[in-house]
Short mmCIF file of C-alpha atoms and ligand atoms in Angstrom, two decimals:
data_model
loop_
_atom_site.label_atom_id
_atom_site.label_comp_id
_atom_site.label_asym_id
_atom_site.label_seq_id
_atom_site.Cartn_x
_atom_site.Cartn_y
_atom_site.Cartn_z
CA UNK A 27 -0.21 -0.02 0.18
CA UNK A 28 1.58 3.36 -0.94
CA UNK A 29 0.19 5.39 1.89
CA UNK A 30 -0.79 2.99 4.63
CA UNK A 31 -3.33 4.02 7.53
CA UNK A 32 -2.09 5.11 10.97
CA UNK A 33 -0.46 1.91 12.70
CA UNK A 34 -1.74 2.87 16.13
CA UNK A 35 -5.10 3.72 17.74
CA UNK A 36 -5.80 6.71 19.85
CA UNK A 37 -6.20 6.28 23.55
CA UNK A 38 -6.16 9.75 24.80
CA UNK A 39 -7.51 12.94 23.01
CA UNK A 40 -6.88 16.48 23.42
CA UNK A 41 -9.36 18.82 22.16
CA UNK A 42 -8.29 21.75 19.68
CA UNK A 43 -10.17 24.81 19.39
CA UNK A 44 -12.12 25.95 16.23
CA UNK A 45 -11.84 29.77 16.06
CA UNK A 46 -14.18 31.87 13.74
CA UNK A 47 -12.50 34.01 10.99
CA UNK A 48 -13.20 37.04 12.90
CA UNK A 49 -11.36 35.64 15.97
CA UNK A 50 -8.43 34.75 13.85
CA UNK A 51 -8.48 38.17 12.49
CA UNK A 52 -8.05 39.74 15.68
CA UNK A 53 -5.53 37.23 17.15
CA UNK A 54 -2.94 37.65 13.72
CA UNK A 55 -3.31 41.45 14.02
CA UNK A 56 -2.67 41.48 18.03
CA UNK A 57 0.37 39.41 17.09
CA UNK A 58 1.73 41.72 14.47
CA UNK A 59 1.26 39.18 11.65
CA UNK A 60 3.96 36.99 13.28
CA UNK A 61 2.92 33.37 14.19
CA UNK A 62 5.44 33.14 16.95
CA UNK A 63 3.26 35.56 18.84
CA UNK A 64 0.14 33.63 18.56
CA UNK A 65 -0.78 31.31 21.40
CA UNK A 66 -0.90 27.83 20.60
CA UNK A 67 -4.82 27.44 22.00
CA UNK A 68 -5.47 29.83 19.13
CA UNK A 69 -4.17 27.61 16.33
CA UNK A 70 -6.32 24.68 15.03
CA UNK A 71 -3.57 22.70 13.35
CA UNK A 72 -0.03 23.30 14.50
CA UNK A 73 2.83 22.72 12.00
CA UNK A 74 5.42 25.02 13.12
CA UNK A 75 7.61 22.39 13.96
CA UNK A 76 8.12 18.69 14.29
CA UNK A 77 10.36 18.99 16.88
CA UNK A 78 9.24 18.19 20.59
CA UNK A 79 5.56 17.80 19.65
CA UNK A 80 5.50 13.84 18.91
CA UNK A 81 2.54 12.01 20.69
CA UNK A 82 4.15 9.34 23.04
CA UNK A 83 2.99 5.84 23.09
CA UNK A 84 1.24 4.28 26.15
CA UNK A 85 4.72 2.32 26.29
CA UNK A 86 6.86 5.54 26.91
CA UNK A 87 4.03 7.03 29.51
CA UNK A 88 4.49 3.68 31.10
CA UNK A 89 8.14 4.21 31.43
CA UNK A 90 7.68 7.84 32.84
CA UNK A 91 6.02 6.06 35.71
CA UNK A 92 9.16 3.93 35.89
CA UNK A 93 11.51 7.11 36.42
CA UNK A 94 14.11 6.77 38.84
CA UNK A 95 15.04 10.32 39.97
CA UNK A 96 18.53 9.45 41.83
CA UNK A 97 21.22 12.08 41.10
CA UNK A 98 23.81 9.70 40.02
CA UNK A 99 23.48 6.45 38.42
CA UNK A 100 19.55 6.06 37.99
CA UNK A 101 18.64 2.96 36.38
CA UNK A 102 16.91 4.67 33.48
CA UNK A 103 20.47 6.11 32.49
CA UNK A 104 21.67 2.53 32.16
CA UNK A 105 18.82 1.73 29.97
CA UNK A 106 19.16 4.98 27.94
CA UNK A 107 23.02 4.06 27.70
CA UNK A 108 22.19 0.45 26.52
CA UNK A 109 19.94 1.76 23.79
CA UNK A 110 21.89 4.72 22.38
CA UNK A 111 25.11 2.14 22.22
CA UNK A 112 23.02 -0.56 20.45
CA UNK A 113 21.53 1.62 18.05
CA UNK A 114 24.55 4.40 17.11
CA UNK A 115 27.35 2.05 18.36
CA UNK A 116 29.63 4.82 20.02
CA UNK A 117 30.64 4.00 23.38
CA UNK A 118 30.91 7.64 25.20
CA UNK A 119 27.31 8.72 25.61
CA UNK A 120 26.61 12.29 26.97
CA UNK A 121 23.06 13.31 27.53
CA UNK A 122 21.96 16.87 27.11
CA UNK A 123 18.45 18.46 27.54
CA UNK A 124 18.54 19.27 23.70
CA UNK A 125 20.08 19.22 20.57
CA UNK A 126 22.01 22.72 20.52
CA UNK A 127 23.35 22.08 23.90
CA UNK A 128 24.91 18.92 22.43
CA UNK A 129 26.17 21.11 19.79
CA UNK A 130 27.71 23.77 22.02
CA UNK A 131 29.74 21.27 24.09
CA UNK A 132 31.16 19.53 20.91
CA UNK A 133 32.27 22.98 19.26
CA UNK A 134 33.47 24.76 22.50
CA UNK A 135 35.94 21.61 22.75
CA UNK A 136 36.87 20.93 18.99
CA UNK A 137 37.13 24.93 17.91
CA UNK A 138 39.42 26.20 20.59
CA UNK A 139 41.72 27.46 17.73
CA UNK A 140 38.82 28.29 15.57
CA UNK A 141 38.37 26.73 11.92
CA UNK A 142 36.22 25.34 9.32
CA UNK A 143 33.14 22.99 9.74
CA UNK A 144 31.97 21.77 6.44
CA UNK A 145 28.24 19.98 6.23
CA UNK A 146 25.48 19.39 3.61
CA UNK A 147 23.65 22.39 5.09
CA UNK A 148 24.38 23.37 8.85
CA UNK A 149 21.03 23.69 10.67
CA UNK A 150 20.66 27.33 12.23
CA UNK A 151 21.56 26.27 15.76
CA UNK A 152 24.51 24.39 14.24
CA UNK A 153 25.71 27.40 12.61
CA UNK A 154 25.37 29.56 15.57
CA UNK A 155 27.33 27.27 17.89
CA UNK A 156 30.03 27.06 15.45
CA UNK A 157 30.31 30.95 14.79
CA UNK A 158 29.92 31.68 18.57
CA UNK A 159 32.73 29.37 19.27
CA UNK A 160 35.02 31.01 16.84
CA UNK A 161 34.45 28.59 13.89
CA UNK A 162 32.93 29.10 10.32
CA UNK A 163 30.21 27.03 8.98
CA UNK A 164 30.25 25.97 5.37
CA UNK A 165 27.56 24.47 3.57
CA UNK A 166 28.54 22.09 0.55
CA UNK A 167 25.23 20.42 -0.33
CA UNK A 168 25.09 18.87 -3.96
CA UNK A 169 23.85 21.51 -6.34
CA UNK A 170 20.61 19.31 -7.14
CA UNK A 171 19.90 19.73 -3.38
CA UNK A 172 19.40 23.64 -4.19
CA UNK A 173 17.09 23.06 -7.02
CA UNK A 174 13.28 23.46 -5.53
CA UNK A 175 11.93 20.84 -8.25
CA UNK A 176 14.84 18.55 -9.81
CA UNK A 177 13.99 15.07 -8.99
CA UNK A 178 16.69 13.26 -7.25
CA UNK A 179 16.68 10.36 -4.66
CA UNK A 180 19.13 11.92 -2.06
CA UNK A 181 18.89 15.64 -2.41
CA UNK A 182 20.82 16.32 1.00
CA UNK A 183 24.31 14.40 -0.38
CA UNK A 184 27.34 16.45 0.44
CA UNK A 185 29.34 17.08 -2.59
CA UNK A 186 32.50 15.22 -2.32
CA UNK A 187 34.26 17.44 -5.09
CA UNK A 188 33.54 20.41 -3.20
CA UNK A 189 34.83 19.00 -0.04
CA UNK A 190 38.03 17.88 -1.58
CA UNK A 191 38.42 21.33 -2.94
CA UNK A 192 37.65 22.95 0.65
CA UNK A 193 40.28 20.58 2.23
CA UNK A 194 42.71 21.56 -0.46
CA UNK A 195 41.96 25.16 -0.15
CA UNK A 196 42.04 25.66 3.59
CA UNK A 197 44.24 22.47 4.76
CA UNK A 198 43.37 19.90 7.20
CA UNK A 199 44.82 21.98 9.91
CA UNK A 200 42.01 24.39 9.54
CA UNK A 201 39.16 21.79 9.57
CA UNK A 202 38.98 20.33 12.90
CA UNK A 203 36.06 18.51 11.94
CA UNK A 204 33.39 17.56 9.30
CA UNK A 205 29.53 16.79 9.52
CA UNK A 206 26.58 15.29 7.71
CA UNK A 207 22.95 16.51 8.71
CA UNK A 208 20.41 13.64 8.42
CA UNK A 209 18.07 14.26 6.95
CA UNK A 210 19.06 17.85 5.46
CA UNK A 211 16.72 20.06 7.41
CA UNK A 212 17.78 23.24 6.10
CA UNK A 213 17.62 21.94 2.52
CA UNK A 214 14.12 20.55 2.91
CA UNK A 215 14.47 17.56 4.95
CA UNK A 216 15.99 15.57 2.08
CA UNK A 217 17.86 12.36 2.77
CA UNK A 218 21.57 11.41 2.28
CA UNK A 219 22.62 8.15 0.67
CA UNK A 220 24.57 5.71 2.51
CA UNK A 221 27.01 5.70 -0.44
CA UNK A 222 27.47 9.32 0.32
CA UNK A 223 27.87 9.02 3.95
CA UNK A 224 30.58 6.23 3.18
CA UNK A 225 32.51 8.40 0.90
CA UNK A 226 32.39 11.77 2.91
CA UNK A 227 33.77 9.72 5.93
CA UNK A 228 36.52 8.12 3.65
CA UNK A 229 37.59 11.60 2.39
CA UNK A 230 37.67 13.07 5.71
CA UNK A 231 39.22 9.96 7.18
CA UNK A 232 42.07 9.76 4.83
CA UNK A 233 42.76 13.44 5.83
CA UNK A 234 42.87 12.69 9.42
CA UNK A 235 39.62 14.79 9.96
CA UNK A 236 36.98 13.54 12.46
CA UNK A 237 33.49 12.81 11.14
CA UNK A 238 30.32 13.62 13.10
CA UNK A 239 26.68 13.30 12.00
CA UNK A 240 23.55 15.55 13.31
CA UNK A 241 21.49 12.55 13.72
CA UNK A 242 18.03 14.62 14.65
CA UNK A 243 16.09 12.36 11.92
CA UNK A 244 18.22 9.49 11.52
CA UNK A 245 15.61 6.95 11.11
CA UNK A 246 13.66 8.71 8.68
CA UNK A 247 16.90 9.10 6.71
CA UNK A 248 17.27 5.36 7.17
CA UNK A 249 13.76 4.56 5.75
CA UNK A 250 14.87 6.64 2.78
CA UNK A 251 17.72 4.36 2.17
CA UNK A 252 15.79 1.43 2.28
CA UNK A 253 13.39 2.52 -0.02
CA UNK A 254 15.67 4.17 -2.72
CA UNK A 255 19.21 2.65 -2.43
CA UNK A 256 20.24 -0.43 -4.20
CA UNK A 257 21.39 -3.30 -1.87
CA UNK A 258 19.49 -1.85 1.32
CA UNK A 259 15.77 -2.99 0.28
CA UNK A 260 16.22 -6.37 2.05
CA UNK A 261 17.97 -4.94 5.46
CA UNK A 262 16.29 -3.94 8.47
CA UNK A 263 15.96 -0.42 9.62
CA UNK A 264 18.33 -1.10 12.57
CA UNK A 265 21.04 -2.51 10.45
CA UNK A 266 20.82 0.35 8.22
CA UNK A 267 20.97 2.91 11.22
CA UNK A 268 23.88 0.91 12.59
CA UNK A 269 25.71 0.88 9.08
CA UNK A 270 25.24 4.99 8.78
CA UNK A 271 26.72 5.60 12.04
CA UNK A 272 29.68 3.07 11.77
CA UNK A 273 31.26 5.51 9.52
CA UNK A 274 31.32 8.15 11.76
CA UNK A 275 33.40 9.01 14.98
CA UNK A 276 30.18 10.58 16.83
CA UNK A 277 26.94 12.26 16.55
CA UNK A 278 24.89 15.03 18.12
CA UNK A 279 21.33 14.33 18.68
CA UNK A 280 18.03 16.24 19.38
CA UNK A 281 15.89 13.35 20.68
CA UNK A 282 12.92 15.99 20.03
CA UNK A 283 12.73 14.61 16.57
CA UNK A 284 13.39 10.98 15.80
CA UNK A 285 13.61 10.32 19.84
CA UNK A 286 9.53 10.62 19.74
CA UNK A 287 9.76 12.73 23.00
CA UNK A 288 9.11 16.14 23.93
CA UNK A 289 12.48 17.09 25.30
CA UNK A 290 16.15 15.65 25.37
CA UNK A 291 19.26 14.91 23.61
CA UNK A 292 22.74 13.65 23.42
CA UNK A 293 26.37 13.54 22.29
CA UNK A 294 27.79 9.98 21.31
CA UNK A 295 31.31 9.68 20.43
CA UNK A 296 34.29 7.27 20.13
CA UNK A 297 37.20 9.49 21.42
CA UNK A 298 37.23 9.19 25.28
CA UNK A 299 39.54 12.00 25.94
CA UNK A 300 37.26 14.38 24.01
CA UNK A 301 34.25 13.07 25.82
CA UNK A 302 36.19 13.51 29.38
CA UNK A 303 36.70 17.14 28.74
CA UNK A 304 33.16 17.74 27.39
CA UNK A 305 31.80 15.99 30.53
CA UNK A 306 33.56 18.59 32.45
CA UNK A 307 31.76 21.26 30.81
CA UNK A 308 28.60 19.24 31.03
CA UNK A 309 28.68 19.02 34.70
CA UNK A 310 29.14 22.74 34.86
CA UNK A 311 26.28 23.78 32.55
CA UNK A 312 24.00 20.98 32.19
CA UNK A 313 24.13 18.39 35.02
CA UNK A 314 26.02 15.01 36.41
CA UNK A 315 27.00 12.79 33.37
CA UNK A 316 24.29 10.20 34.11
CA UNK A 317 21.46 12.63 33.47
CA UNK A 318 22.58 15.70 31.89
CA UNK A 319 19.75 18.20 32.29
CA UNK A 320 17.02 15.51 32.09
CA UNK A 321 14.88 13.78 34.49
CA UNK A 322 15.40 10.00 34.98
CA UNK A 323 11.80 9.59 33.59
CA UNK A 324 13.10 11.70 30.50
CA UNK A 325 15.76 9.31 29.67
CA UNK A 326 13.57 6.33 29.97
CA UNK A 327 11.11 8.05 27.38
CA UNK A 328 13.86 8.49 25.16
CA UNK A 329 15.19 4.80 25.59
CA UNK A 330 11.78 3.56 24.49
CA UNK A 331 11.32 6.20 21.82
CA UNK A 332 14.38 5.30 20.04
CA UNK A 333 13.34 1.71 19.94
CA UNK A 334 9.92 2.57 18.46
CA UNK A 335 11.08 5.07 15.87
CA UNK A 336 12.92 2.12 14.17
CA UNK A 337 9.59 0.10 13.60
CA UNK A 338 9.10 0.05 9.79
CA UNK A 339 5.25 0.28 9.81
CA UNK A 340 5.48 3.18 11.76
CA UNK A 341 8.37 4.71 9.20
CA UNK A 342 6.11 3.68 6.44
CA UNK A 343 3.06 5.72 7.86
CA UNK A 344 5.01 8.63 8.74
CA UNK A 345 6.87 9.34 5.64
CA UNK A 346 3.67 8.21 3.47
CA UNK A 347 1.56 10.75 5.66
CA UNK A 348 4.15 13.60 4.65
CA UNK A 349 4.23 12.25 0.90
CA UNK A 350 0.62 12.17 0.65
CA UNK A 351 0.14 15.77 1.64
CA UNK A 352 2.80 16.65 -0.86
CA UNK A 353 0.90 14.58 -3.62
CA UNK A 354 -2.32 16.20 -2.94
CA UNK A 355 -1.12 19.65 -3.14
CA UNK A 356 0.90 18.80 -6.34
CA UNK A 357 -2.33 17.42 -7.90
CA UNK A 358 -3.82 20.72 -7.08
CA UNK A 359 -1.41 22.46 -8.92
CA UNK A 360 -0.03 24.11 -5.61
CA UNK A 361 3.75 24.90 -6.05
CA UNK A 362 6.02 22.97 -3.39
CA UNK A 363 9.47 21.66 -2.85
CA UNK A 364 9.82 18.25 -4.85
CA UNK A 365 10.44 15.47 -3.84
CA UNK A 366 8.87 15.96 -0.48
CA UNK A 367 11.50 15.54 2.34
CA UNK A 368 10.62 13.29 5.53
CA UNK A 369 9.11 15.79 8.05
CA UNK A 370 7.87 18.33 6.01
CA UNK A 371 6.03 20.18 3.14
CA UNK A 372 7.35 23.28 1.80
CA UNK A 373 5.24 25.71 -0.20
CA UNK A 374 7.21 27.72 -2.62
CA UNK A 375 5.82 31.26 -2.10
CA UNK A 376 7.71 32.95 -5.19
CA UNK A 377 5.57 30.65 -7.49
CA UNK A 378 2.52 30.84 -5.18
CA UNK A 379 2.45 34.76 -5.39
CA UNK A 380 4.62 35.63 -8.32
CA UNK A 381 3.45 39.16 -8.33
CA UNK A 382 4.55 40.02 -4.88
CA UNK A 383 7.98 41.60 -4.60
CA UNK A 384 10.53 39.86 -2.29
CA UNK A 385 10.33 43.29 -0.35
CA UNK A 386 6.99 42.27 0.79
CA UNK A 387 7.63 39.13 2.69
CA UNK A 388 5.53 36.93 0.41
CA UNK A 389 6.19 33.56 2.24
CA UNK A 390 5.15 35.37 5.71
CA UNK A 391 2.14 36.56 3.84
CA UNK A 392 1.40 33.30 2.74
CA UNK A 393 1.65 31.90 6.31
CA UNK A 394 -0.59 34.50 7.55
CA UNK A 395 -3.16 33.65 4.75
CA UNK A 396 -2.89 30.00 6.07
CA UNK A 397 -3.75 31.01 9.53
CA UNK A 398 -6.58 33.42 8.64
CA UNK A 399 -8.04 30.84 6.38
CA UNK A 400 -7.62 27.43 8.64
CA UNK A 401 -6.17 28.51 11.89
CA UNK A 402 -3.09 26.69 10.42
CA UNK A 403 0.46 27.51 11.79
CA UNK A 404 3.23 26.91 9.33
CA UNK A 405 6.72 28.73 9.48
CA UNK A 406 8.18 31.39 7.20
CA UNK A 407 11.67 30.04 5.65
CA UNK A 408 12.47 33.36 3.49
CA UNK A 409 13.05 36.94 3.72
CA UNK A 410 12.01 37.48 7.30
CA UNK A 411 14.23 34.47 8.73
CA UNK A 412 17.38 34.99 6.35
CA UNK A 413 17.20 38.25 4.81
CA UNK A 414 19.72 41.01 6.16
CA UNK A 415 20.42 44.62 5.62
CA UNK A 416 23.88 45.13 3.67
CA UNK A 417 26.08 47.01 6.16
CA UNK A 418 27.66 49.08 3.72
CA UNK A 419 24.68 49.84 0.98
CA UNK A 420 21.84 49.53 3.67
CA UNK A 421 20.13 47.60 1.23
CA UNK A 422 17.93 44.47 1.96
CA UNK A 423 19.40 41.28 0.72
CA UNK A 424 17.18 38.39 0.32
CA UNK A 425 17.60 34.82 0.10
CA UNK A 426 17.20 32.60 -3.00
CA UNK A 427 13.90 30.60 -1.71
CA UNK A 428 10.82 31.98 -0.15
CA UNK A 429 9.30 29.10 1.42
CA UNK A 430 6.46 28.26 4.11
CA UNK A 431 7.49 25.16 6.25
CA UNK A 432 4.71 23.01 7.00
CA UNK A 433 6.12 20.37 9.48
CA UNK A 434 4.39 17.28 10.65
CA UNK A 435 4.70 16.37 14.43
CA UNK A 436 4.95 12.60 14.72
CA UNK A 437 1.92 10.52 15.26
CA UNK A 438 -0.03 13.61 16.38
CA UNK A 439 -2.42 14.34 13.29
CA UNK A 440 -4.76 12.10 11.34
CA UNK A 441 -4.71 11.86 7.50
CA UNK A 442 -8.18 13.37 7.88
CA UNK A 443 -6.42 16.37 9.28
CA UNK A 444 -3.97 16.59 6.74
CA UNK A 445 -6.87 16.69 3.99
CA UNK A 446 -8.19 19.56 5.78
CA UNK A 447 -4.69 21.24 5.63
CA UNK A 448 -4.87 20.67 1.74
CA UNK A 449 -8.42 21.86 1.48
CA UNK A 450 -7.36 25.06 2.79
CA UNK A 451 -4.35 25.74 0.77
CA UNK A 452 -6.30 24.87 -2.31
CA UNK A 453 -8.84 27.58 -1.34
CA UNK A 454 -6.13 30.11 -0.57
CA UNK A 455 -4.30 29.17 -3.93
CA UNK A 456 -7.46 29.71 -6.11
CA UNK A 457 -8.02 33.29 -4.23
CA UNK A 458 -4.35 34.03 -4.22
CA UNK A 459 -5.01 37.49 -5.68
CA UNK A 460 -6.27 38.82 -2.42
CA UNK A 461 -3.36 38.07 -0.43
CA UNK A 462 -1.55 41.33 0.67
CA UNK A 463 2.17 41.72 1.32
CA UNK A 464 3.74 42.84 4.61
CA UNK A 465 6.15 45.30 6.05
CA UNK A 466 8.25 45.38 9.02
CA UNK A 467 7.19 47.98 11.59
CA UNK A 468 9.43 46.48 14.52
CA UNK A 469 12.30 44.13 14.40
CA UNK A 470 15.46 43.01 16.37
CA UNK A 471 19.12 43.01 15.41
CA UNK A 472 19.60 39.53 15.37
CA UNK A 473 16.92 36.44 14.61
CA UNK A 474 14.29 38.97 13.84
CA UNK A 475 11.75 36.56 12.80
CA UNK A 476 10.94 35.31 16.36
CA UNK A 477 10.07 38.80 17.41
CA UNK A 478 9.27 40.97 14.54
CA UNK A 479 5.90 42.92 14.02
CA UNK A 480 4.45 43.80 10.67
CA UNK A 481 1.41 45.32 8.98
CA UNK A 482 -0.32 44.89 5.70
CA UNK A 483 0.72 47.05 2.96
C1 LIG B 31 12.89 22.55 13.65
C2 LIG B 31 13.90 22.56 14.92
C3 LIG B 31 16.08 21.72 15.46
C4 LIG B 31 17.28 20.97 15.02
C5 LIG B 31 17.60 20.39 13.65
C6 LIG B 31 18.67 19.98 13.34
C7 LIG B 31 18.91 19.24 11.73
C8 LIG B 31 19.82 20.72 15.34
C9 LIG B 31 18.66 21.03 16.15
C10 LIG B 31 18.37 21.62 17.03
C11 LIG B 31 14.04 23.99 15.33
C12 LIG B 31 12.74 24.78 15.31
C13 LIG B 31 12.45 25.60 14.05
C14 LIG B 31 11.43 26.52 13.57
C15 LIG B 31 10.33 26.45 14.72
C16 LIG B 31 10.76 25.82 15.98
C17 LIG B 31 11.75 25.06 15.95
N1 LIG B 31 15.10 22.05 14.58
N2 LIG B 31 19.88 20.04 14.01
O1 LIG B 31 11.90 22.70 13.71
O2 LIG B 31 17.90 20.89 18.12
O3 LIG B 31 15.84 22.20 19.06
O4 LIG B 31 16.66 20.22 20.40
O5 LIG B 31 18.09 22.05 20.19
O6 LIG B 31 16.49 20.52 13.07
O7 LIG B 31 13.73 22.15 12.43
P1 LIG B 31 17.07 21.34 19.37
#
């Protein structure tokens, strides 16, 4: 079956509020046309992020009751350790309360003398943690990965030629580590092939450069490998995952994604000296090494979530649900990024609103229209998030793409709700001439999209 039904039944439900158009109109104006300022209570379908928004299973909730909140050596820590060790293979495991702390701990140790860190595409927090630790974050995704509609099975691949050129240009002494993000979130949630992970690992290791994986969506990436890469169709998801990480020296993980939990993360690695220094900082900023900023019950929920996410029926439904939404929109003629990635569908606002100038924030205008029409919240990934003012000319510099990301939380929304989302978008698309552009009335110097206030032009 191409798009299988939900492989679970619902035991607990949380009502969501249906608002009227008038109520939504008042809410969005009060929020300064910024969806980060809207209370979750006023949202009908929340597709802001797939991070920390998963529904836990009855098995995970049962694990929560088995939480052992001892400061040191909690039994949940040992369970967590065994599961992470088995799946990812690294002997040194350091729990953190979310992914960006894992990044900060890794880069504060490895970038003591600065240096360049290549990646397919750095996620924003990864880039920020590299830069604030004195390093430089460079994106080397294959050119196909930057094309919004080209069909390629692994648009998240890191370009080996670009990596070789980079090493030649800057020298190994200036590249303290290399990374790959699976799936490639900033590139549209696109997967990375096993063959590419192997090749990148070989290039880095031949040059004596350690290789780390940003593992957030590792199970979704493994499912794509099973579907699309020769030689992996008969392998289990666990076997594929174990092979992916066997090529790396370590990983950073936000368990808020494929850990199927609401909070948590870790670093796992081979190098025991590096692990020792990281633990010293961990104790200073997060907590004792057997809990690292998490409760015992959180560690238990992650341990159980990491096992559940490897279930092929779950992944088949998960990837299928995202793909089905993309197909519905594509059939309706709505411009989206193709092929869809693992965790989100991206609306292409420049093709959706071709008449609107980038100076009027078309992706944000579209995100506002989605809320107005159906109480749906997506996130703008365009001029508001990535645009900046040129310090020399004072002119605005805009990114290539104006996107609205509809990230699908795991196990939270039914296919019927996804149909509703497609219908709302269809209605807006047919009526797109009515969408008005926006202008900034108030903004912060950094990360302005979180707090910006806008009005309609
Ligand atoms: C998302 C969230 C988090 C993330 C990630 C990758 C590949 C590290 C992290 C950090 C962030 C977000 C964006 C917009 C709205 C809400 C939230 N990604 N690496 O949705 O992990 O959050 O645990 O510190 O995707 O993509 P953490």
